Short mmCIF file of C-alpha atoms and ligand atoms in Angstrom, two decimals:
data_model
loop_
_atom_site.label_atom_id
_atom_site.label_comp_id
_atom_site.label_asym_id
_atom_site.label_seq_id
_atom_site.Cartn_x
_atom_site.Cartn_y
_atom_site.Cartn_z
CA UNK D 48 -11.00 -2.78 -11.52
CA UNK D 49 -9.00 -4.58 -14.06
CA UNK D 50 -5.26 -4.09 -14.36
CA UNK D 51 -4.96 -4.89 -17.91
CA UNK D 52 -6.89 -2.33 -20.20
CA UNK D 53 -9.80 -3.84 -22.48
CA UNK D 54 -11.66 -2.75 -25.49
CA UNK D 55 -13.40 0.92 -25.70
CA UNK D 56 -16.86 -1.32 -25.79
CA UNK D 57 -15.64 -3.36 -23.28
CA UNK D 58 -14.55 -0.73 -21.13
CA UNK D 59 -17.59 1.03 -21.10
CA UNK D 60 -19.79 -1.63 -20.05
CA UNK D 61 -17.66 -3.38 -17.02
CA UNK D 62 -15.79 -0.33 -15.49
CA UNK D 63 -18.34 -0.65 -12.36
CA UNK D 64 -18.43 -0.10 -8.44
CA UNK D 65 -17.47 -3.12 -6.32
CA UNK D 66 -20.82 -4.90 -5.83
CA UNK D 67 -22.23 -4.58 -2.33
CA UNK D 68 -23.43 -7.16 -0.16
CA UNK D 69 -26.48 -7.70 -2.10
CA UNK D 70 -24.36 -8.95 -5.46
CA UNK D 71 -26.35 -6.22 -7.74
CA UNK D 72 -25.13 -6.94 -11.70
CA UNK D 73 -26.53 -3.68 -12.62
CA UNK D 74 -24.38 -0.73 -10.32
CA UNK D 75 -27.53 0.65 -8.14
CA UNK D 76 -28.33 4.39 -7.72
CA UNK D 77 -26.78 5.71 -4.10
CA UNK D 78 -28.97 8.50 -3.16
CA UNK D 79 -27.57 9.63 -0.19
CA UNK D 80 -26.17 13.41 0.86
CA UNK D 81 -23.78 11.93 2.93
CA UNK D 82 -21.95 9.11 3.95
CA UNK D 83 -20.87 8.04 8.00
CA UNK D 84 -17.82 7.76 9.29
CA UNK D 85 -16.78 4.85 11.87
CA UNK D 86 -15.08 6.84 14.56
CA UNK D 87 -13.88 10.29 14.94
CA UNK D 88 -10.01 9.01 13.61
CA UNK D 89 -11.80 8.09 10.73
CA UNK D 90 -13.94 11.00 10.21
CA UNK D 91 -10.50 13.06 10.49
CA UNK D 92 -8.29 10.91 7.97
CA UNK D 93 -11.42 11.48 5.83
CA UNK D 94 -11.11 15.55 5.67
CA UNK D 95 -7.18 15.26 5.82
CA UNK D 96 -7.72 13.13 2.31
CA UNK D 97 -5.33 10.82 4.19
CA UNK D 98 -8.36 8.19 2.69
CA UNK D 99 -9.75 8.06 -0.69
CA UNK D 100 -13.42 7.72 0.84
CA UNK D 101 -16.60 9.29 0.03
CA UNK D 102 -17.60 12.38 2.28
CA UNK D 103 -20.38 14.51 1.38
CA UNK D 104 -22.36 14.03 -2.52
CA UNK D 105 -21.26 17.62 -3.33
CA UNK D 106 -17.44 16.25 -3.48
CA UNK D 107 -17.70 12.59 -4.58
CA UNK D 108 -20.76 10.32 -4.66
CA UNK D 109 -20.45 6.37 -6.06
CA UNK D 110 -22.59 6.89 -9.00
CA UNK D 111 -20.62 10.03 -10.55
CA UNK D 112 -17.64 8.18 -9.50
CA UNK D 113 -18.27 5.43 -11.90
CA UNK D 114 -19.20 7.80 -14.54
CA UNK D 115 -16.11 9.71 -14.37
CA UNK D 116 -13.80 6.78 -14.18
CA UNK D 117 -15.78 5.49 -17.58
CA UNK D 118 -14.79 9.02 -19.12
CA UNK D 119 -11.44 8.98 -17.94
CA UNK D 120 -10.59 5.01 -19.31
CA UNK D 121 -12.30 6.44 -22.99
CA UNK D 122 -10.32 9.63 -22.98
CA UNK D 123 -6.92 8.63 -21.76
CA UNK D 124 -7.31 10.73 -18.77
CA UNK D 125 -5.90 10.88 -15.60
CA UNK D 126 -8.85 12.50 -13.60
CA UNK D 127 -11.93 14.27 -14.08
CA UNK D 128 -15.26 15.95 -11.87
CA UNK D 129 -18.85 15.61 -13.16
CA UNK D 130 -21.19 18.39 -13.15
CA UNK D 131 -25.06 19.33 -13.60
CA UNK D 132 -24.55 20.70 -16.96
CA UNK D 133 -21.76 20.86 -19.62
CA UNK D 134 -21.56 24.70 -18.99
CA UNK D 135 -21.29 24.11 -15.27
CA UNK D 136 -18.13 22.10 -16.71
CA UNK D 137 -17.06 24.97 -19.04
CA UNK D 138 -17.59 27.78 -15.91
CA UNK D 139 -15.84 26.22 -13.72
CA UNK D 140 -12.86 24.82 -14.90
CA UNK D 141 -12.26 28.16 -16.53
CA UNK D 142 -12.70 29.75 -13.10
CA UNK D 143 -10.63 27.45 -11.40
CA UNK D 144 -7.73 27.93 -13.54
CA UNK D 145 -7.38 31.48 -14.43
CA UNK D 146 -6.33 34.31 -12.19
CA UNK D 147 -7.23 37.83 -12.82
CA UNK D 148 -5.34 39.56 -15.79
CA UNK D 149 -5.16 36.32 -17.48
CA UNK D 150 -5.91 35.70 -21.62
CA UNK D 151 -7.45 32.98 -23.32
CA UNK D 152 -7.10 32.28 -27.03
CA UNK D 153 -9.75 30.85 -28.19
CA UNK D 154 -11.74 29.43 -31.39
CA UNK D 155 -14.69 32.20 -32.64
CA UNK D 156 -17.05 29.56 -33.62
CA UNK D 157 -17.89 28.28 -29.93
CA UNK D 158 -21.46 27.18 -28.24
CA UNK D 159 -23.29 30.26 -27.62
CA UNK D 160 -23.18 30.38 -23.76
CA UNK D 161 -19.26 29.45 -23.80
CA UNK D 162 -19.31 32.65 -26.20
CA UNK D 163 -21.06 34.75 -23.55
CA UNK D 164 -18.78 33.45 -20.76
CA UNK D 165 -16.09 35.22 -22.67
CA UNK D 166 -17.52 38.26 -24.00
CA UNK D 167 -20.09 39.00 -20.67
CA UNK D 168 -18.91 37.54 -17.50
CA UNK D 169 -14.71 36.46 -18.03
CA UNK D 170 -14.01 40.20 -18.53
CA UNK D 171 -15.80 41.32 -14.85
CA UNK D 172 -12.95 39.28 -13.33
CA UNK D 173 -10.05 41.00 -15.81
CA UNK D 174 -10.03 37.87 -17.79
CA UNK D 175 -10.13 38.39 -21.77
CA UNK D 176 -10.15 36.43 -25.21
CA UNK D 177 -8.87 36.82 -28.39
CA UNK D 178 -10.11 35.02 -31.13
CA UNK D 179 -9.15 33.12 -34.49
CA UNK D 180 -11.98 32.24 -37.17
CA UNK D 181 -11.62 28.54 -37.77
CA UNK D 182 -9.97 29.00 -41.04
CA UNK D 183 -7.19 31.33 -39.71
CA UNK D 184 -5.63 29.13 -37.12
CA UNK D 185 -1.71 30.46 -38.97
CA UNK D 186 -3.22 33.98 -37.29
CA UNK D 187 -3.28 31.40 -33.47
CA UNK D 188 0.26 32.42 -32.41
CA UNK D 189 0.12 36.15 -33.47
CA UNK D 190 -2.71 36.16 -30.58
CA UNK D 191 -0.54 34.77 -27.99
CA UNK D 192 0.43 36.75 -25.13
CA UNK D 193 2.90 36.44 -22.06
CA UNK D 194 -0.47 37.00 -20.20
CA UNK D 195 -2.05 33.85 -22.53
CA UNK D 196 -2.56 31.10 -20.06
CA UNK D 197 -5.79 29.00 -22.39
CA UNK D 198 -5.93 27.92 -25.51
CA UNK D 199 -9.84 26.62 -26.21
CA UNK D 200 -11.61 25.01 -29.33
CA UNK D 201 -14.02 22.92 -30.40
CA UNK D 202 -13.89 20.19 -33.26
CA UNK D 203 -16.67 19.37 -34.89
CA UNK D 204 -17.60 23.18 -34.54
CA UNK D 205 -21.70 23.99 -33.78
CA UNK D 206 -23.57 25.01 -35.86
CA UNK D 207 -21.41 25.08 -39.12
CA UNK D 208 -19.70 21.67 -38.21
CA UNK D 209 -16.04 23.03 -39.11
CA UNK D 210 -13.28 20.76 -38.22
CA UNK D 211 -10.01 21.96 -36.04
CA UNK D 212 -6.52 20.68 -36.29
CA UNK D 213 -6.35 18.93 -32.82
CA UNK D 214 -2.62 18.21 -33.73
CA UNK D 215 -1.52 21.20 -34.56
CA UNK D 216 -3.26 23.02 -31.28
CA UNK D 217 -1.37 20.43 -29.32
CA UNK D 218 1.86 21.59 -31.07
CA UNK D 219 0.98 25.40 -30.31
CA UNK D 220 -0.01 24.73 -26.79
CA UNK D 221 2.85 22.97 -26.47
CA UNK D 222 5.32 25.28 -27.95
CA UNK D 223 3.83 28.53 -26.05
CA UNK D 224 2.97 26.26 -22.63
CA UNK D 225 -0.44 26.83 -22.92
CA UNK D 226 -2.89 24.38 -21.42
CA UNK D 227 -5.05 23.20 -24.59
CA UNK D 228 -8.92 22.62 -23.27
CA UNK D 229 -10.75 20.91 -26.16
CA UNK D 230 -14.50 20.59 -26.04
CA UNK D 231 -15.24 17.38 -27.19
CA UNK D 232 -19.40 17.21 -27.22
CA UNK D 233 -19.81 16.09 -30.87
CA UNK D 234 -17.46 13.80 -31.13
CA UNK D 235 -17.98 11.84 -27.95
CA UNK D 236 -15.11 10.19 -26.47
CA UNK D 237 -15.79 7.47 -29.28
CA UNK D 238 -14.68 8.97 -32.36
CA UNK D 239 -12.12 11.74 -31.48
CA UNK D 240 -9.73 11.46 -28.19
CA UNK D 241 -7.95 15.18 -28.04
CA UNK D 242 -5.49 14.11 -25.04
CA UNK D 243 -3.74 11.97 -27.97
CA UNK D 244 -3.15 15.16 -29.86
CA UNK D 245 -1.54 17.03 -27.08
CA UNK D 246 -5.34 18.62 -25.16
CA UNK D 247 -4.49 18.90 -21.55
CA UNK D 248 -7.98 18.50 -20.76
CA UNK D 249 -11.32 17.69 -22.42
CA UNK D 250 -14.88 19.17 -21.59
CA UNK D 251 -18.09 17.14 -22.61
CA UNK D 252 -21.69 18.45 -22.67
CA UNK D 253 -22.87 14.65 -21.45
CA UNK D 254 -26.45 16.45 -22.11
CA UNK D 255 -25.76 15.46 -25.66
CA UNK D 256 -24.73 12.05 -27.20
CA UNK D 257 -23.60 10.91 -24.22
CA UNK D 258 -26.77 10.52 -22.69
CA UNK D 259 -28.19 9.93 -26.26
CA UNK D 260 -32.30 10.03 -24.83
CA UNK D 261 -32.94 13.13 -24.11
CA UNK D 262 -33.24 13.02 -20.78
CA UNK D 263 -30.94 14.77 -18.27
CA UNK D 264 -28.12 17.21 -18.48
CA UNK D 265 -25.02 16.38 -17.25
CA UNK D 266 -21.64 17.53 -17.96
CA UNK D 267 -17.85 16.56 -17.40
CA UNK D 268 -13.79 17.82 -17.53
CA UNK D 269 -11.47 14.80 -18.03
CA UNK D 270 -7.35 15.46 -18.03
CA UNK D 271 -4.38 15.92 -16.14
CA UNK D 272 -4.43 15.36 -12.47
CA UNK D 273 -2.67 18.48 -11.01
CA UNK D 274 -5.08 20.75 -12.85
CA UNK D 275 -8.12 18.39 -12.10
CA UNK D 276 -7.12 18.59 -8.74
CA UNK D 277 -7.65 22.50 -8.54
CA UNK D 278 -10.73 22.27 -10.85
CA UNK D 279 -12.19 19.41 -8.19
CA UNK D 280 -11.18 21.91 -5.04
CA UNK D 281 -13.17 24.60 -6.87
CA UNK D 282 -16.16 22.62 -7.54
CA UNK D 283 -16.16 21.02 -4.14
CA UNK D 284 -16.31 24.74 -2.70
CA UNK D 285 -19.01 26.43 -5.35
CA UNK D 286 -21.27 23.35 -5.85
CA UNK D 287 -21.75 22.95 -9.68
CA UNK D 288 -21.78 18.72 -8.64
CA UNK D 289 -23.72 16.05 -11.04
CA UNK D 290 -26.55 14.49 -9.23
CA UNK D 291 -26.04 10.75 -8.33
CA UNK D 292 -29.63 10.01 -10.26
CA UNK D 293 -28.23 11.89 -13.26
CA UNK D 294 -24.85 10.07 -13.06
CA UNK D 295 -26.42 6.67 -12.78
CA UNK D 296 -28.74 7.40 -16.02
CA UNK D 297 -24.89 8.35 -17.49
CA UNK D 298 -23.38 5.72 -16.63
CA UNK D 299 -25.24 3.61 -18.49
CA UNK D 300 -25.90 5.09 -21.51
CA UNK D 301 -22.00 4.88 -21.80
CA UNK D 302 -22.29 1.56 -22.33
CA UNK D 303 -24.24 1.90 -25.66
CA UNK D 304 -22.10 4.93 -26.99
CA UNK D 305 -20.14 3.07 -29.43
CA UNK D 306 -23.47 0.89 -30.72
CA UNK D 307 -25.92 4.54 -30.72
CA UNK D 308 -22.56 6.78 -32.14
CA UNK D 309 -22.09 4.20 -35.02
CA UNK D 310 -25.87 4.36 -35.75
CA UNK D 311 -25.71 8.08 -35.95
CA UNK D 312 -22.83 8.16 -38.10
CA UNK D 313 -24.10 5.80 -40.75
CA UNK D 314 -27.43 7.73 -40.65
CA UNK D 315 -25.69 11.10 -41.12
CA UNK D 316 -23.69 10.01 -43.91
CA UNK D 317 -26.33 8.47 -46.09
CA UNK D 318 -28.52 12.15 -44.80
CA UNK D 319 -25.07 14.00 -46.21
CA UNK D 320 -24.75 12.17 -49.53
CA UNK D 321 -28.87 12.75 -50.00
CA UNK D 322 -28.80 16.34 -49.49
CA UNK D 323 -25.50 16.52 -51.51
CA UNK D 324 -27.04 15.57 -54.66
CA UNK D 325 -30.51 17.50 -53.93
CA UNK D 326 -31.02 20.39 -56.19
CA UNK D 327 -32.39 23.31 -54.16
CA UNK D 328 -29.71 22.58 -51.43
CA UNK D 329 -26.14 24.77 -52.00
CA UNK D 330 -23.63 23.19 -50.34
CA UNK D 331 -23.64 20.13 -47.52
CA UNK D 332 -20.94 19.89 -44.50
CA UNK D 333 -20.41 16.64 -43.04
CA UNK D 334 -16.90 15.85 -41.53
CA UNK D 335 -16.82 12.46 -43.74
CA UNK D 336 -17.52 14.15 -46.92
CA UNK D 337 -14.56 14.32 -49.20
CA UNK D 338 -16.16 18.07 -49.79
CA UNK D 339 -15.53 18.96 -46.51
CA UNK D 340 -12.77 21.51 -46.60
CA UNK D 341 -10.73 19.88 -43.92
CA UNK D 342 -12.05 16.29 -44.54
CA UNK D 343 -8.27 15.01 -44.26
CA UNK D 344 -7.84 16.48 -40.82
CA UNK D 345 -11.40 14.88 -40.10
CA UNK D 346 -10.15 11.52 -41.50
CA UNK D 347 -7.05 11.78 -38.86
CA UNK D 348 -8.17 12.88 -35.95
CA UNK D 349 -12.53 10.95 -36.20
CA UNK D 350 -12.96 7.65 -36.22
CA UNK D 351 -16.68 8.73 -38.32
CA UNK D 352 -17.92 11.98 -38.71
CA UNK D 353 -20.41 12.35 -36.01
CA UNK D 354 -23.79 12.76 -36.47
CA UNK D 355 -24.13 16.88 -36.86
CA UNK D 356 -24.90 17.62 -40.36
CA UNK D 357 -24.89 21.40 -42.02
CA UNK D 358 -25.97 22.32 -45.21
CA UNK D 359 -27.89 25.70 -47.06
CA UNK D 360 -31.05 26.02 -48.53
CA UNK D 361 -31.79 27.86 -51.50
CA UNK D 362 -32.86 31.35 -51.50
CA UNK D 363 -31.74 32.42 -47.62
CA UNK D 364 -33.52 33.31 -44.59
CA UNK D 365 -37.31 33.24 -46.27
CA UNK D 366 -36.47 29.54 -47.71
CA UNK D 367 -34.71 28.14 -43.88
CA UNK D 368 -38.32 29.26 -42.31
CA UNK D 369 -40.35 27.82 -45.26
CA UNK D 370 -37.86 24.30 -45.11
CA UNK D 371 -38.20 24.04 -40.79
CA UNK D 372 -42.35 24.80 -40.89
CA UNK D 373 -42.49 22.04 -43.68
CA UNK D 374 -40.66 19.21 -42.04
CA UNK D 375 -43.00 16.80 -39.89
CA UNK D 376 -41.21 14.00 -38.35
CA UNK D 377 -37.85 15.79 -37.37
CA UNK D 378 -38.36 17.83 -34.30
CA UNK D 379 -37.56 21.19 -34.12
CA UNK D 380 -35.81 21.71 -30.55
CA UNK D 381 -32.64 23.18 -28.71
CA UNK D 382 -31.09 19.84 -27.97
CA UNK D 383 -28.97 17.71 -30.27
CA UNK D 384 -27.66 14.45 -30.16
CA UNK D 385 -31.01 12.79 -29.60
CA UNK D 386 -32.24 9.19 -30.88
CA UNK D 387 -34.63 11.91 -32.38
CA UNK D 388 -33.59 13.48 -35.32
CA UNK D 389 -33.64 17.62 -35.00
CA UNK D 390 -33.90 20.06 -37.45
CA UNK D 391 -32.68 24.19 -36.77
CA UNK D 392 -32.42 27.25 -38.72
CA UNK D 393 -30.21 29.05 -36.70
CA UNK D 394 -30.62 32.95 -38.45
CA UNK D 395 -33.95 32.76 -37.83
CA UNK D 396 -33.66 31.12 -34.52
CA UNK D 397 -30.85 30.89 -31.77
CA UNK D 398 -28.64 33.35 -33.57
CA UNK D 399 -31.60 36.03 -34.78
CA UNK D 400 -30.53 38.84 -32.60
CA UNK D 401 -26.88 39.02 -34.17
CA UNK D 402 -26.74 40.78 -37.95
CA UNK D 403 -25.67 38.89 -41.13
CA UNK D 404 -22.16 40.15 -40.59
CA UNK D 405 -21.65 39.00 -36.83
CA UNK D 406 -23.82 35.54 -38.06
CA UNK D 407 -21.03 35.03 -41.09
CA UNK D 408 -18.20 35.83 -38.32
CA UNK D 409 -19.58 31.88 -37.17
CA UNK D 410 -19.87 30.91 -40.63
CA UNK D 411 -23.69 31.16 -40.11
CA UNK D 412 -25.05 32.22 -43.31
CA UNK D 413 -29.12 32.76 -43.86
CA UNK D 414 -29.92 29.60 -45.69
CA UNK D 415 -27.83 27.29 -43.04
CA UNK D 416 -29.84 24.66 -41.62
CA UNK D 417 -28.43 21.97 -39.18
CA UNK D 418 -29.57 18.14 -38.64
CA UNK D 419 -28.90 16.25 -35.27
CA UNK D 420 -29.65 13.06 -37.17
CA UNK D 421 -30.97 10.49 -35.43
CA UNK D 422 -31.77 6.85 -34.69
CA UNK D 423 -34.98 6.44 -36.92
CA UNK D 424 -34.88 4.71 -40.26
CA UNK D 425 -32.78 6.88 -42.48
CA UNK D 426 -35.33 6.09 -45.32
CA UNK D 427 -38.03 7.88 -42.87
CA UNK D 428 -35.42 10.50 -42.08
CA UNK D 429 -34.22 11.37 -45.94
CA UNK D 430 -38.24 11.08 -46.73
CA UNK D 431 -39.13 13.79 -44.58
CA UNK D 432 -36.26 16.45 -45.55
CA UNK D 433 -37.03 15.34 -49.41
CA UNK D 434 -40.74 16.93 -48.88
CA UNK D 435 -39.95 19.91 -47.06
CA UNK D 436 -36.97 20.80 -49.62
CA UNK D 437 -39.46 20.23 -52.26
CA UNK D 438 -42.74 22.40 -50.83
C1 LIG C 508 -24.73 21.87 -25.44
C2 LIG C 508 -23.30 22.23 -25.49
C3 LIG C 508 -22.65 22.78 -24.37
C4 LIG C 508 -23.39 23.09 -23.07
O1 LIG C 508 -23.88 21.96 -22.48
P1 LIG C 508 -25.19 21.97 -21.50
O2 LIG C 508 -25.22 20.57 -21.00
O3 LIG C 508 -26.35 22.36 -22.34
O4 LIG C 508 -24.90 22.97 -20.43
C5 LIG C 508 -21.30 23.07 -24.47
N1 LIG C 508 -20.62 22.85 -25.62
C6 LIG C 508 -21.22 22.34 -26.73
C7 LIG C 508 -20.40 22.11 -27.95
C8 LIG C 508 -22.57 22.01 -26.71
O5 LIG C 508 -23.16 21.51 -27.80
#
């Protein structure tokens, strides 16, 4: 590896394994369990971690190895583990790092599962969370207890694509010696870097934009070395490990991240502006907007405003089902961050079973509809929400 750091882009496409005896450009896929060991001195230097070396896939394999360091060198990090999924990531570095009795402050709008983690599974190990709505974080420090160990967020939030003060978390987790865990999924390490801002360590959904295709879950926690070391012992014990095939598909969709994330961005926007100015839309969030409420903490902390964009139809729940059955190139589908632009109506969808009060608790209201915009032609893209706003 390079001593001297290079470019993000440039970064991302030569941080690579040695080559091996057969001078490979591209870094090949090493599916193997296992690895050998020359001797039985060398097999015991291995366990002792007297050598760096790899042992067994479950702890270290080449191919996550070179995905990890990629996330690490974009992130400012000084270690991370790769898992199957991003809430693989999420589980376990919670469970590595809290003990029972422990509290966790944490941001109300969160992904779904992370929410359940807290509210169904945290508390059967005496581990519970107190949360702030996102435009409350003055109420943050009234939540903190000596038992607070955590503070957790998300920026852009999903599905209302709110925007969190990474600064001033830093500053509270700094001034209460918290550990600040920032999940980082839609920004990608491109656009927003939370270690800058004080996050002791950053989760990624790689599932998402990372990947970019569609194609395989993945997930990752980037950050300080003495707690990646405990969440690495953890996750070398309970097995939530990356596959090497899903790593190596990772790997190299990192090196398009800044070409795809810039794509995205530029389609979003011009999406944004369109549905700003559309008459049976209410109200459009996009990070980048100046109508964003916090579009100046966006503008300090983003480098572009991602490619999640929130808005509300006219005339609530009825008109959200009417809008998603009339679109037909966007896809309707769970995932986000796809080349494929996807449309949801989350009331009538993921978050159906809660009631209007819990739903506006998220800033979820009836008419909210979100767009993972995509890499098709934004005129194709603006086209097809144009008709279905207008059936
Ligand atoms: C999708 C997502 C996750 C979970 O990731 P999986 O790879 O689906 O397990 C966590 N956080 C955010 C913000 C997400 O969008």
């Amino acid at each position: 590896m390079s001593e001297e750091r290079k470019q993000f882009e440039t970064e991302a496409i030569r941080t690579q394994l040695e080559r091996s005896d057969f001078l490979e450009h591209s870094t090949p896929l090493y599916l193997t369990s296992s690895f050998v060991f020359e001797d039985a001195e060398d097999m015991r230097a291995s366990f002792s971690e007297e050598k760096e070396r790899n042992i067994y896939s479950r702890f270290t394999n080449p191919n996550t190895s070179e995905f990890v360091e990629k996330i690490c060198n974009m992130e400012g990090a000084e270690a991370g583990y790769a898992f199957a999924t991003g809430m693989a990531a999420v589980f376990s570095t919670f469970a590595a790092l809290l003990d029972s009795g422990d509290h966790i402050v944490s941001s109300r709008s969160v992904f779904g599962s992370t929410h359940t983690l807290f509210t169904k599974y945290l508390p059967k190990w005496n581990i519970t969370t107190s949360y702030f709505k996102v435009e409350e974080v003055d109420r943050i420090e009234s939540l903190i207890t000596p038992k607070t160990k955590i503070l957790y967020a998300e920026s852009p939030t999903n599905p209302a694509v709110d925007v969190l003060d990474l600064e001033l978390l830093g500053n509270i987790a700094k001034k209460h010696n918290l550990i600040l865990i920032i999940d980082n999924c839609f920004a990608t390490p491109y656009l927003q870097q939370p270690i800058k801002f004080g996050a002791h360590l950053v989760i990624h959904s790689a599932t998402k934009l990372i990947d970019g295709q569609g194609r395989v879950l993945g997930g990752v926690t980037v950050g300080q070395a003495d707690l990646l070391r405990e969440i690495y012992l953890f996750s070398r014990n309970t097995g939530p490990a990356l596959s090497p095939f899903n790593a190596w598909v990772l790997s190299k969709s990192l090196e398009t991240l800044a070409v795809r994330v810039d794509k995205h961005c530029e389609n979003a926007l011009k999406v944004a502006e369109f549905l700003e100015g559309h008459p049976n839309v209410n109200w459009v969030k996009y990070p980048f907007l100046k109508s964003h409420p916090q579009y100046q903490v966006a503008k300090k902390q983003m480098k572009l405003g991602g490619n999640i964009v929130a808005f509300e139809v006219k005339g609530g729940i009825e008109a959200g089902r009417k809008f998603l059955n009339a679109i037909k190139l966007c896809s309707l589908s769970a995932n986000l961050g796809d080349t494929r632009s996807i449309v949801t109506h989350p009331a009538s969808t993921t978050h159906s079973k809660l009631t209007e009060a819990d739903r506006l608790e998220v800033s979820i209201t009836d008419g909210l509809v979100r767009i993972s915009v995509g890499l098709e032609h934004v005129d194709d893209i603006i086209q097809d929400l144009k008709q279905a706003l207008e059936q």
